Short mmCIF file of C-alpha atoms (C1' of nucleotides) in Angstrom, two decimals:
data_model
loop_
_atom_site.label_atom_id
_atom_site.label_comp_id
_atom_site.label_asym_id
_atom_site.label_seq_id
_atom_site.Cartn_x
_atom_site.Cartn_y
_atom_site.Cartn_z
CA MET A 1 196.67 -13.21 -76.40
CA LEU A 2 194.11 -15.56 -75.03
CA ASN A 3 190.47 -15.10 -75.85
CA LEU A 4 188.46 -13.76 -72.90
CA LYS A 5 185.57 -16.11 -73.46
CA PHE A 6 187.99 -19.02 -73.54
CA ILE A 7 189.53 -17.96 -70.23
CA GLN A 8 186.12 -17.60 -68.69
CA GLU A 9 184.98 -21.02 -69.88
CA ASN A 10 188.23 -22.86 -69.08
CA PRO A 11 189.79 -21.19 -66.04
CA GLU A 12 191.31 -24.33 -64.56
CA LEU A 13 192.76 -25.41 -67.89
CA VAL A 14 194.41 -22.02 -68.33
CA ILE A 15 195.91 -22.08 -64.85
CA GLU A 16 197.10 -25.65 -65.21
CA ARG A 17 198.66 -25.17 -68.64
CA LEU A 18 200.39 -21.93 -67.68
CA ALA A 19 201.92 -23.66 -64.69
CA VAL A 20 203.96 -25.60 -67.27
CA LYS A 21 205.42 -22.26 -68.28
CA ARG A 22 206.02 -21.63 -64.58
CA PHE A 23 203.48 -18.83 -64.65
CA ASP A 24 201.00 -18.48 -61.83
CA ALA A 25 197.84 -17.31 -63.57
CA ARG A 26 195.28 -17.80 -60.83
CA VAL A 27 194.95 -14.23 -59.64
CA ILE A 28 194.73 -12.81 -63.14
CA VAL A 29 192.28 -15.46 -64.30
CA GLU A 30 189.99 -14.81 -61.34
CA LYS A 31 190.05 -11.09 -61.98
CA VAL A 32 189.32 -11.64 -65.64
CA ILE A 33 186.32 -13.82 -64.87
CA ALA A 34 184.85 -11.32 -62.43
CA LEU A 35 185.37 -8.41 -64.80
CA TYR A 36 184.07 -10.28 -67.79
CA LYS A 37 180.87 -11.09 -65.96
CA ARG A 38 180.39 -7.49 -64.91
CA ARG A 39 181.21 -6.30 -68.40
CA ASN A 40 178.39 -8.37 -69.85
CA GLU A 41 175.92 -7.16 -67.25
CA VAL A 42 176.80 -3.56 -67.94
CA GLN A 43 176.60 -4.10 -71.65
CA SER A 44 173.16 -5.71 -71.45
CA GLU A 45 171.81 -2.99 -69.19
CA SER A 46 173.11 -0.13 -71.26
CA GLU A 47 171.91 -1.69 -74.49
CA ILE A 48 168.39 -1.87 -73.20
CA GLN A 49 168.57 1.84 -72.46
CA LYS A 50 170.17 2.66 -75.76
CA ALA A 51 167.39 0.80 -77.54
CA GLU A 52 164.84 2.88 -75.63
CA MET A 53 166.74 6.03 -76.49
CA ASN A 54 166.78 5.15 -80.17
CA ARG A 55 163.06 4.50 -80.06
CA LEU A 56 162.36 7.85 -78.39
CA SER A 57 164.51 9.74 -80.86
CA LYS A 58 162.61 8.34 -83.78
CA GLU A 59 159.36 9.21 -82.10
CA ILE A 60 160.47 12.78 -81.50
CA GLY A 61 161.54 13.15 -85.09
CA GLN A 62 158.15 11.93 -86.24
CA LEU A 63 156.30 14.29 -83.88
CA PHE A 64 158.25 17.29 -85.19
CA LYS A 65 157.50 16.20 -88.71
CA ASP A 66 153.79 16.03 -87.87
CA GLY A 67 153.96 19.51 -86.39
CA LYS A 68 153.24 18.34 -82.86
CA SER A 69 156.04 20.30 -81.31
CA SER A 70 154.65 20.53 -77.79
CA GLU A 71 154.38 16.75 -77.59
CA ALA A 72 157.84 16.47 -79.04
CA ASN A 73 159.27 18.80 -76.43
CA SER A 74 157.72 16.87 -73.58
CA ALA A 75 159.13 13.66 -75.03
CA LYS A 76 162.53 15.31 -75.07
CA GLU A 77 162.41 15.73 -71.33
CA LYS A 78 162.17 11.99 -70.91
CA THR A 79 165.51 11.56 -72.63
CA VAL A 80 167.45 13.60 -70.10
CA GLU A 81 167.62 10.98 -67.38
CA LEU A 82 168.12 8.17 -69.86
CA LYS A 83 171.07 9.94 -71.38
CA ASP A 84 172.64 10.32 -68.01
CA GLN A 85 172.29 6.63 -67.19
CA ILE A 86 173.72 5.60 -70.53
CA LYS A 87 176.68 7.86 -69.96
CA ASN A 88 177.35 6.27 -66.58
CA PHE A 89 177.18 2.77 -67.99
CA GLU A 90 179.54 3.76 -70.75
CA ILE A 91 182.08 5.11 -68.33
CA GLU A 92 181.97 1.89 -66.33
CA PHE A 93 182.06 -0.23 -69.46
CA ASP A 94 185.12 1.55 -70.84
CA ALA A 95 186.90 1.23 -67.51
CA ILE A 96 186.22 -2.51 -67.41
CA GLU A 97 187.31 -2.96 -71.01
CA SER A 98 190.62 -1.25 -70.50
CA GLU A 99 191.28 -3.18 -67.31
CA LEU A 100 190.49 -6.44 -69.12
CA ALA A 101 192.76 -5.50 -71.99
CA GLN A 102 195.59 -4.85 -69.55
CA LEU A 103 195.09 -8.19 -67.81
CA GLN A 104 194.73 -10.02 -71.08
CA VAL A 105 198.18 -9.10 -72.31
CA LEU A 106 199.76 -10.33 -69.08
CA LEU A 107 198.87 -13.94 -69.79
CA PRO A 108 201.35 -15.93 -71.88
CA ASN A 109 200.24 -18.39 -74.52
CA LEU A 110 199.24 -21.86 -73.32
CA PRO A 111 201.94 -24.42 -74.03
CA SER A 112 200.91 -27.37 -76.15
CA PRO A 113 200.53 -30.74 -74.35
CA LEU A 114 203.67 -31.83 -76.25
CA VAL A 115 205.78 -29.36 -74.28
CA PRO A 116 208.05 -31.04 -71.72
CA ILE A 117 207.94 -29.89 -68.10
CA GLY A 118 211.06 -28.12 -67.00
CA LYS A 119 212.77 -25.07 -65.62
CA GLY A 120 215.38 -24.00 -68.10
CA ALA A 121 217.73 -24.92 -70.92
CA GLU A 122 218.89 -28.08 -69.14
CA ASP A 123 215.38 -29.54 -69.33
CA ASN A 124 214.95 -29.14 -73.08
CA VAL A 125 214.55 -32.41 -74.92
CA VAL A 126 216.81 -33.37 -77.81
CA VAL A 127 214.50 -34.81 -80.45
CA ALA A 128 216.96 -35.23 -83.29
CA THR A 129 220.64 -34.92 -84.11
CA GLY A 130 222.48 -35.03 -87.41
CA GLY A 131 225.60 -34.14 -89.31
CA GLU A 132 229.11 -35.23 -88.59
CA MET A 133 231.38 -33.78 -85.95
CA PRO A 134 234.40 -32.33 -87.73
CA VAL A 135 237.95 -33.31 -86.88
CA LEU A 136 239.82 -30.06 -86.52
CA PRO A 137 243.49 -29.54 -87.29
CA GLU A 138 246.04 -28.93 -84.57
CA GLY A 139 245.71 -25.40 -83.17
CA ALA A 140 242.17 -24.84 -84.39
CA LYS A 141 240.90 -21.33 -83.70
CA PRO A 142 237.59 -19.84 -82.66
CA HIS A 143 235.80 -17.91 -85.37
CA TRP A 144 236.75 -14.45 -84.11
CA GLU A 145 240.42 -15.30 -84.54
CA LEU A 146 239.78 -16.77 -87.96
CA ALA A 147 237.76 -13.70 -88.93
CA ALA A 148 240.75 -11.53 -88.07
CA GLN A 149 243.32 -13.84 -89.67
CA TYR A 150 241.51 -13.89 -93.04
CA ASP A 151 240.28 -10.32 -92.69
CA LEU A 152 236.62 -11.32 -92.96
CA ILE A 153 235.01 -9.46 -90.10
CA ASP A 154 236.22 -6.36 -88.29
CA PHE A 155 234.63 -6.07 -84.88
CA GLU A 156 236.71 -3.09 -83.72
CA LEU A 157 235.80 -1.09 -86.81
CA GLY A 158 232.14 -1.67 -85.98
CA VAL A 159 232.77 -0.36 -82.48
CA LYS A 160 234.26 2.80 -83.93
CA ILE A 161 231.38 3.40 -86.31
CA THR A 162 228.52 2.35 -84.06
CA GLY A 163 229.37 0.32 -80.99
CA ALA A 164 229.82 -3.26 -79.82
CA GLY A 165 227.69 -5.79 -81.63
CA PHE A 166 227.76 -4.07 -85.01
CA PRO A 167 230.54 -5.79 -86.95
CA VAL A 168 231.83 -4.78 -90.36
CA TYR A 169 232.03 -7.68 -92.81
CA LYS A 170 234.75 -7.41 -95.42
CA GLY A 171 235.72 -9.20 -98.62
CA PHE A 172 234.79 -12.87 -98.39
CA GLY A 173 233.24 -12.11 -95.03
CA ALA A 174 230.71 -9.85 -96.73
CA ARG A 175 230.31 -12.17 -99.69
CA ILE A 176 229.56 -15.19 -97.55
CA GLN A 177 226.78 -13.22 -95.90
CA ARG A 178 225.29 -12.44 -99.27
CA ALA A 179 225.80 -16.05 -100.40
CA LEU A 180 223.94 -17.42 -97.39
CA ILE A 181 221.07 -14.96 -97.77
CA ASN A 182 220.66 -15.88 -101.42
CA PHE A 183 220.97 -19.58 -100.70
CA PHE A 184 218.33 -19.44 -97.99
CA LEU A 185 215.94 -17.36 -100.08
CA ASP A 186 216.34 -19.64 -103.09
CA GLN A 187 215.69 -22.68 -100.94
CA ALA A 188 212.59 -21.06 -99.46
CA ARG A 189 211.23 -20.18 -102.87
CA GLU A 190 211.80 -23.74 -104.09
CA ASN A 191 209.82 -24.91 -101.10
CA GLY A 192 206.82 -22.79 -101.98
CA TYR A 193 207.42 -19.70 -99.85
CA LEU A 194 206.61 -16.32 -101.31
CA GLU A 195 209.58 -14.00 -100.94
CA VAL A 196 208.82 -10.55 -99.56
CA GLN A 197 210.95 -7.59 -98.54
CA PRO A 198 209.39 -5.95 -95.52
CA PRO A 199 210.07 -2.60 -93.85
CA TYR A 200 212.71 -2.62 -91.11
CA LEU A 201 210.82 -0.11 -88.99
CA VAL A 202 207.38 -0.85 -87.66
CA ASN A 203 204.72 1.11 -85.84
CA GLU A 204 203.24 0.40 -82.45
CA ALA A 205 200.26 -1.55 -83.78
CA SER A 206 202.60 -3.99 -85.50
CA GLY A 207 204.71 -4.36 -82.38
CA PHE A 208 201.56 -5.18 -80.46
CA GLY A 209 200.29 -7.60 -83.10
CA THR A 210 203.17 -10.02 -82.78
CA GLY A 211 203.57 -9.57 -79.03
CA GLN A 212 206.70 -7.42 -78.70
CA LEU A 213 204.58 -4.65 -77.21
CA PRO A 214 203.67 -3.87 -74.56
CA ASP A 215 206.32 -5.11 -72.19
CA LYS A 216 209.32 -5.95 -74.34
CA GLU A 217 210.04 -2.40 -75.50
CA GLY A 218 213.49 -2.70 -74.01
CA GLN A 219 214.49 -5.32 -76.56
CA MET A 220 213.81 -3.10 -79.54
CA TYR A 221 215.50 0.06 -80.75
CA HIS A 222 212.96 2.84 -80.72
CA ASP A 223 212.86 6.04 -82.72
CA LYS A 224 210.98 8.43 -80.47
CA THR A 225 210.60 11.20 -83.02
CA ASP A 226 208.36 9.11 -85.26
CA ASN A 227 207.45 6.44 -82.69
CA LEU A 228 208.78 3.60 -84.83
CA TYR A 229 210.63 0.46 -83.77
CA LEU A 230 213.53 -1.25 -85.54
CA ILE A 231 212.48 -4.83 -86.15
CA PRO A 232 214.07 -7.52 -83.97
CA THR A 233 213.08 -10.08 -86.62
CA ALA A 234 211.24 -10.09 -89.96
CA GLU A 235 208.54 -12.03 -88.13
CA VAL A 236 207.14 -8.69 -86.98
CA PRO A 237 206.52 -6.93 -90.33
CA VAL A 238 205.76 -10.16 -92.20
CA THR A 239 203.19 -11.47 -89.75
CA ASN A 240 201.63 -8.01 -89.61
CA ILE A 241 200.94 -8.21 -93.33
CA PHE A 242 198.00 -10.26 -92.14
CA ARG A 243 196.80 -7.97 -89.37
CA ASP A 244 193.05 -7.26 -89.68
CA VAL A 245 192.77 -9.63 -92.60
CA ILE A 246 190.27 -12.37 -93.39
CA VAL A 247 191.72 -14.99 -95.73
CA GLU A 248 190.02 -17.83 -97.60
CA ALA A 249 190.45 -21.29 -96.10
CA LYS A 250 191.39 -22.65 -99.51
CA ASP A 251 194.46 -20.38 -99.57
CA LEU A 252 195.91 -21.90 -96.39
CA PRO A 253 198.63 -22.46 -95.53
CA ILE A 254 200.05 -19.13 -96.64
CA LYS A 255 203.83 -19.43 -96.78
CA THR A 256 206.00 -16.32 -96.72
CA ALA A 257 209.75 -15.89 -96.48
CA ALA A 258 211.74 -12.73 -95.96
CA TYR A 259 215.32 -11.69 -95.54
CA SER A 260 215.93 -8.80 -93.20
CA ALA A 261 218.51 -7.26 -90.99
CA CYS A 262 217.45 -7.69 -87.35
CA PHE A 263 218.12 -5.29 -84.53
CA ARG A 264 218.22 -6.28 -80.87
CA ARG A 265 219.26 -4.27 -77.89
CA GLU A 266 219.94 -7.44 -75.87
CA ALA A 267 220.43 -5.49 -72.66
CA GLY A 268 222.41 -7.23 -69.97
CA SER A 269 224.45 -9.73 -71.98
CA TYR A 270 228.18 -10.17 -71.42
CA GLY A 271 231.10 -12.62 -71.37
CA LYS A 272 231.85 -15.47 -73.71
CA ASP A 273 228.22 -15.62 -74.79
CA VAL A 274 228.64 -12.40 -76.72
CA ARG A 275 232.13 -12.99 -78.05
CA GLY A 276 232.56 -12.62 -81.81
CA LEU A 277 229.42 -13.50 -83.73
CA ASN A 278 227.70 -15.23 -80.85
CA ARG A 279 225.41 -12.33 -80.08
CA LEU A 280 225.01 -9.12 -82.03
CA HIS A 281 222.87 -6.01 -82.01
CA GLN A 282 222.49 -6.16 -85.76
CA PHE A 283 222.42 -9.39 -87.73
CA ASP A 284 220.93 -10.93 -90.84
CA LYS A 285 218.26 -13.55 -90.98
CA VAL A 286 215.88 -15.22 -93.37
CA GLU A 287 212.58 -15.87 -91.69
CA ILE A 288 209.72 -18.11 -92.75
CA VAL A 289 206.16 -17.35 -91.66
CA ARG A 290 203.04 -19.40 -92.11
CA ILE A 291 199.36 -18.71 -91.69
CA ALA A 292 197.67 -22.06 -91.14
CA HIS A 293 194.28 -23.62 -90.58
CA PRO A 294 193.92 -24.49 -86.88
CA ASP A 295 193.43 -28.17 -87.76
CA LYS A 296 196.62 -28.19 -89.80
CA SER A 297 199.02 -25.99 -87.88
CA TYR A 298 200.96 -28.87 -86.33
CA GLU A 299 201.36 -30.37 -89.77
CA SER A 300 202.78 -27.02 -90.85
CA LEU A 301 205.09 -26.99 -87.85
CA ASP A 302 206.49 -30.41 -88.76
CA GLU A 303 207.06 -29.28 -92.33
CA MET A 304 208.88 -26.19 -91.16
CA VAL A 305 211.10 -28.17 -88.80
CA ALA A 306 211.91 -30.61 -91.62
CA TYR A 307 212.67 -27.70 -93.91
CA VAL A 308 215.07 -26.02 -91.49
CA GLN A 309 216.68 -29.39 -90.89
CA SER A 310 217.29 -29.72 -94.63
CA LEU A 311 219.13 -26.39 -94.59
CA VAL A 312 221.60 -27.26 -91.84
CA GLU A 313 222.14 -30.64 -93.48
CA LYS A 314 222.92 -29.03 -96.83
CA LEU A 315 225.41 -26.79 -95.08
CA GLY A 316 227.02 -29.88 -93.60
CA LEU A 317 226.88 -28.67 -90.03
CA PRO A 318 226.43 -30.99 -87.05
CA TYR A 319 223.16 -30.07 -85.42
CA ARG A 320 220.58 -31.04 -82.87
CA ILE A 321 216.93 -30.18 -82.56
CA LEU A 322 215.50 -29.40 -79.14
CA ARG A 323 211.94 -29.27 -78.02
CA LEU A 324 211.91 -26.48 -75.49
CA CYS A 325 210.55 -27.15 -72.05
CA GLY A 326 207.88 -24.95 -70.51
CA GLY A 327 210.32 -22.87 -68.52
CA ASP A 328 212.52 -22.02 -71.49
CA MET A 329 209.75 -21.07 -73.92
CA GLY A 330 208.81 -17.64 -75.09
CA PHE A 331 205.77 -15.71 -73.98
CA THR A 332 203.82 -16.03 -77.23
CA SER A 333 204.67 -19.58 -78.26
CA ALA A 334 202.63 -22.76 -77.83
CA ILE A 335 205.53 -24.97 -78.82
CA THR A 336 209.06 -24.23 -79.93
CA TYR A 337 211.80 -26.25 -81.56
CA ASP A 338 215.30 -24.81 -81.38
CA PHE A 339 218.03 -25.75 -83.81
CA GLU A 340 221.59 -25.68 -82.58
CA VAL A 341 224.75 -26.22 -84.60
CA TRP A 342 228.02 -27.40 -83.17
CA SER A 343 230.69 -24.75 -83.09
CA ALA A 344 233.74 -26.99 -83.09
CA ALA A 345 236.45 -24.65 -81.89
CA GLN A 346 234.36 -23.06 -79.16
CA GLU A 347 233.11 -26.55 -78.37
CA ARG A 348 229.58 -25.42 -77.78
CA TRP A 349 226.15 -25.54 -79.34
CA LEU A 350 224.90 -22.34 -80.93
CA GLU A 351 221.24 -21.64 -81.48
CA VAL A 352 220.60 -20.81 -85.13
CA SER A 353 216.87 -21.26 -85.47
CA SER A 354 213.74 -21.27 -83.46
CA VAL A 355 210.59 -22.67 -85.02
CA SER A 356 207.32 -22.04 -83.21
CA ASN A 357 203.62 -22.56 -83.47
CA PHE A 358 201.77 -19.65 -81.89
CA GLU A 359 198.42 -21.26 -82.54
CA SER A 360 195.79 -18.51 -82.17
CA PHE A 361 197.78 -16.33 -79.76
CA GLN A 362 199.20 -13.86 -82.27
CA ALA A 363 196.23 -14.16 -84.60
CA THR A 364 193.90 -13.06 -81.82
CA ARG A 365 195.93 -9.90 -81.32
CA LEU A 366 196.24 -9.43 -85.07
CA LYS A 367 192.57 -10.13 -85.77
CA LEU A 368 193.81 -12.54 -88.41
CA ARG A 369 190.95 -14.75 -89.49
CA PHE A 370 190.02 -17.19 -92.22
CA ARG A 371 186.72 -18.19 -93.72
CA GLU A 372 185.62 -21.63 -94.83
CA GLU A 373 183.86 -21.96 -98.19
CA GLY A 374 180.55 -20.15 -98.45
CA HIS A 375 179.15 -17.80 -95.88
CA ALA A 376 180.76 -19.34 -92.83
CA LYS A 377 181.65 -17.10 -89.92
CA PRO A 378 185.29 -16.04 -89.88
CA GLN A 379 187.48 -17.92 -87.40
CA ILE A 380 190.84 -17.10 -85.88
CA ALA A 381 193.74 -18.60 -87.85
CA HIS A 382 197.02 -20.00 -86.54
CA THR A 383 200.43 -18.42 -87.11
CA LEU A 384 203.86 -20.01 -87.14
CA ASN A 385 207.34 -18.84 -87.84
CA GLY A 386 210.91 -19.96 -87.85
CA SER A 387 214.38 -18.76 -88.66
CA ALA A 388 215.67 -20.26 -91.86
CA LEU A 389 218.25 -19.30 -90.88
CA ALA A 390 219.98 -16.68 -88.72
CA LEU A 391 223.37 -15.92 -90.23
CA PRO A 392 225.96 -15.00 -87.62
CA ARG A 393 226.20 -18.28 -85.76
CA ILE A 394 225.99 -20.21 -89.02
CA VAL A 395 228.98 -18.19 -90.20
CA ALA A 396 230.73 -18.86 -86.88
CA ALA A 397 230.16 -22.59 -87.22
CA ILE A 398 231.22 -22.65 -90.87
CA LEU A 399 234.44 -20.79 -90.11
CA GLU A 400 235.31 -23.04 -87.21
CA ASN A 401 234.15 -26.38 -88.59
CA TYR A 402 235.52 -25.89 -92.09
CA GLN A 403 238.91 -24.53 -91.09
CA THR A 404 242.01 -26.26 -92.42
CA THR A 405 245.65 -25.34 -92.21
CA ASP A 406 245.35 -24.03 -95.80
CA GLY A 407 242.29 -21.90 -95.31
CA ILE A 408 238.59 -22.19 -94.81
CA ARG A 409 236.74 -24.57 -97.08
CA VAL A 410 233.43 -23.38 -98.51
CA PRO A 411 230.43 -25.66 -97.99
CA LYS A 412 229.55 -27.23 -101.34
CA VAL A 413 226.11 -25.63 -101.63
CA LEU A 414 227.63 -22.16 -101.24
CA VAL A 415 230.36 -22.53 -103.85
CA PRO A 416 228.14 -21.38 -106.73
CA TYR A 417 227.08 -18.41 -104.62
CA LEU A 418 230.73 -17.43 -104.11
CA GLY A 419 231.71 -17.37 -107.74
CA GLY A 420 233.10 -20.90 -107.66
CA CYS A 421 235.43 -20.25 -104.74
CA GLU A 422 236.09 -23.48 -102.83
CA ILE A 423 238.49 -22.30 -100.19
CA ILE A 424 239.01 -18.94 -98.51
CA ARG A 425 242.70 -18.24 -97.96
"C1'" G B 1 209.80 21.46 -94.49
"C1'" G B 2 205.62 24.88 -97.12
"C1'" A B 3 200.59 24.97 -99.50
"C1'" G B 4 196.17 22.46 -100.73
"C1'" A B 5 192.72 18.19 -101.11
"C1'" G B 6 190.86 13.95 -99.05
"C1'" A B 7 189.71 9.30 -95.69
"C1'" U B 8 182.39 5.75 -96.58
"C1'" G B 9 181.28 -1.73 -97.08
"C1'" G B 10 186.30 -6.66 -101.14
"C1'" C B 11 186.99 -2.51 -104.94
"C1'" A B 12 184.94 1.95 -107.31
"C1'" G B 13 181.82 5.69 -105.75
"C1'" A B 14 176.83 8.43 -103.89
"C1'" G B 15 175.11 10.41 -99.57
"C1'" U B 16 175.58 17.65 -95.66
"C1'" G B 17 171.04 16.52 -89.35
"C1'" G B 18 165.93 11.98 -88.67
"C1'" U B 19 162.90 5.65 -91.11
"C1'" C B 20 170.96 5.19 -93.33
"C1'" G B 21 174.38 -0.43 -91.89
"C1'" A B 22 174.07 3.24 -95.61
"C1'" U B 23 171.88 4.55 -103.34
"C1'" U B 24 174.44 2.49 -107.41
"C1'" G B 25 178.21 -0.09 -110.29
"C1'" C B 26 182.00 -3.87 -110.31
"C1'" G B 27 183.56 -8.23 -107.98
"C1'" G B 28 181.95 -12.79 -105.00
"C1'" C B 29 178.14 -16.55 -104.07
"C1'" G B 30 173.34 -19.09 -105.54
"C1'" G B 31 169.77 -19.72 -109.43
"C1'" U B 32 167.17 -19.35 -114.52
"C1'" C B 33 168.60 -20.06 -119.63
"C1'" U B 34 172.58 -23.34 -122.28
"C1'" U B 35 175.30 -29.73 -124.48
"C1'" G B 36 179.00 -26.56 -121.74
"C1'" A B 37 180.62 -21.62 -121.22
"C1'" A B 38 179.84 -16.43 -122.08
"C1'" A B 39 176.02 -12.83 -122.23
"C1'" A B 40 171.34 -11.61 -120.20
"C1'" C B 41 167.98 -11.92 -116.17
"C1'" C B 42 166.56 -12.99 -110.84
"C1'" G B 43 168.20 -13.42 -105.90
"C1'" U B 44 172.03 -12.92 -102.36
"C1'" U B 45 176.58 -10.84 -100.34
"C1'" G B 46 180.31 -6.43 -93.92
"C1'" U B 47 182.35 -7.13 -88.88
"C1'" A B 48 182.20 -7.44 -83.62
"C1'" C B 49 179.81 -7.88 -78.97
"C1'" C B 50 175.45 -9.29 -75.74
"C1'" G B 51 171.41 -12.93 -75.78
"C1'" A B 52 169.08 -20.00 -75.20
"C1'" G B 53 166.30 -17.57 -78.94
"C1'" A B 54 163.44 -13.69 -80.78
"C1'" G B 55 166.24 -9.91 -81.06
"C1'" G B 56 169.39 -5.86 -79.40
"C1'" U B 57 173.81 -2.73 -79.55
"C1'" A B 58 178.10 -0.69 -81.85
"C1'" C B 59 181.03 0.49 -86.14
"C1'" C B 60 181.14 5.49 -92.50
"C1'" G B 61 190.11 6.75 -90.59
"C1'" G B 62 191.02 7.31 -84.48
"C1'" G B 63 189.44 10.19 -80.19
"C1'" G B 64 186.30 14.01 -78.13
"C1'" G B 65 182.07 17.53 -78.49
"C1'" U B 66 177.09 19.82 -80.06
"C1'" U B 67 171.95 17.61 -80.52
"C1'" C B 68 166.06 14.23 -78.51
"C1'" G B 69 168.75 12.36 -82.96
"C1'" A B 70 175.41 12.69 -86.44
"C1'" A B 71 178.34 9.27 -92.16
"C1'" U B 72 176.42 14.41 -92.35
"C1'" C B 73 177.93 20.12 -87.83
"C1'" C B 74 182.37 21.54 -84.43
"C1'" C B 75 187.35 20.40 -82.16
"C1'" U B 76 191.58 17.30 -82.28
"C1'" C B 77 194.91 13.43 -83.81
"C1'" U B 78 196.58 10.04 -87.51
"C1'" C B 79 197.13 8.65 -92.36
"C1'" U B 80 196.85 9.19 -97.80
"C1'" C B 81 197.11 12.05 -102.28
"C1'" U B 82 198.59 16.58 -105.33
"C1'" C B 83 201.94 20.79 -106.04
"C1'" C B 84 206.56 23.24 -104.31
"C1'" G B 85 211.34 22.44 -101.67
"C1'" C B 86 215.11 18.78 -100.36
"C1'" C B 87 216.94 14.05 -101.69
"C1'" A B 88 219.01 7.76 -102.63
#
RNA sequence: GGAGAGAUGGCAGAGUGGUCGAUUGCGGCGGUCUUGAAAACCGUUGUACCGAGAGGUACCGGGGGUUCGAAUCCCUCUCUCUCCGCCA
């Protein structure tokens, strides 16, 4: 969330930048400014009275100690009115605070100046492409047909056990999942990321910290008995490792990677977009998260984009990198790069990664700070994350792009992870 | 699920109604000594908000209450630990 003081000092900037995200912030910003001003007045007033109250209390204590109880009792009477006034100020102050907090979470993050103007997906800017388009054999099939033909993934069985969007992976289908997870984690480790295994259920505070709550409850599975949420991405538990933490500047950037299953309710999706592996309620993903110095967070972003790019290149998949336009960006992001791989039989691009700099937006909610050498005052850090990578669409693209009339070839980098198997028949 | 104990500063651990933002130890930082280091000694060391500043206010797990005054008393919630039960 945006810092209140920042909003108050830069109202026009906030309104102007949020217009890029096609968000009209004027009314909220004006309310925030008015409330913030009143909040400070109330605080100052009540603190003067509290100071007086503290002074009187000490005096009364001293009078009792000196045995001057009649003087003490008359001093007590003076506190009655004061107490009342303090109480009133506190009620008003609390009301203002909660109203401010509610307004504050309505404002999305400011997009970086690098973000292109635009309405939706069609306005995203392709910043890089790579890999070679495969030449498919006659009668090439989409991945869901291949998955059935080679008995790799059973979608109907998943429906029986759970429901749509919860496939059962079998044989090489299961092994290729495991191979990809291990490959991605090994790559991350070699690139200096600390591997962690986070919980898959998180509490409300964690959901709030990364921006899923309030507001996006509908996207997460929720266990009401214990009030816990199934994670939609490892970003949530991993970033929350750093909630209420002050780190040393010399330790930045902090690089963390985690594999997790991800759970998304994805209400309202249908049609070819959700066919096969294109969109699932449960899927696997390796996520990378960074805590960065504010001066260096864009350097970190570039490194993360280059890293994800190296993964899709090693897998030999044709890809493109998009810089999302304002209208297509998420609520919490300052800038986002999407990676898409070409799914040759479906003849469409599939999003497999999203790499974002959140700047101070999440860190403000998380109270994630860092301290420069010495006794410097803690400052808000920057957070970033990216998928590296999400499995299902990678599997879809591998199945489709690597299909031959003899079977499905295994990308070279995965062969060692599949016990030397070079082709799935 | 049953019974009990507990939650205090980076960590350990005092503090049961007043001058306590909080004894002390460890750790961290600075210094003395040393060729250097260790040891020893001295000093220093929480966060947030308001304020131009001086300074003020708040915070001892969260919330509420009693009181002129609460880390300390009362209520409530959450969490942790121990034992029993169940269990991968």
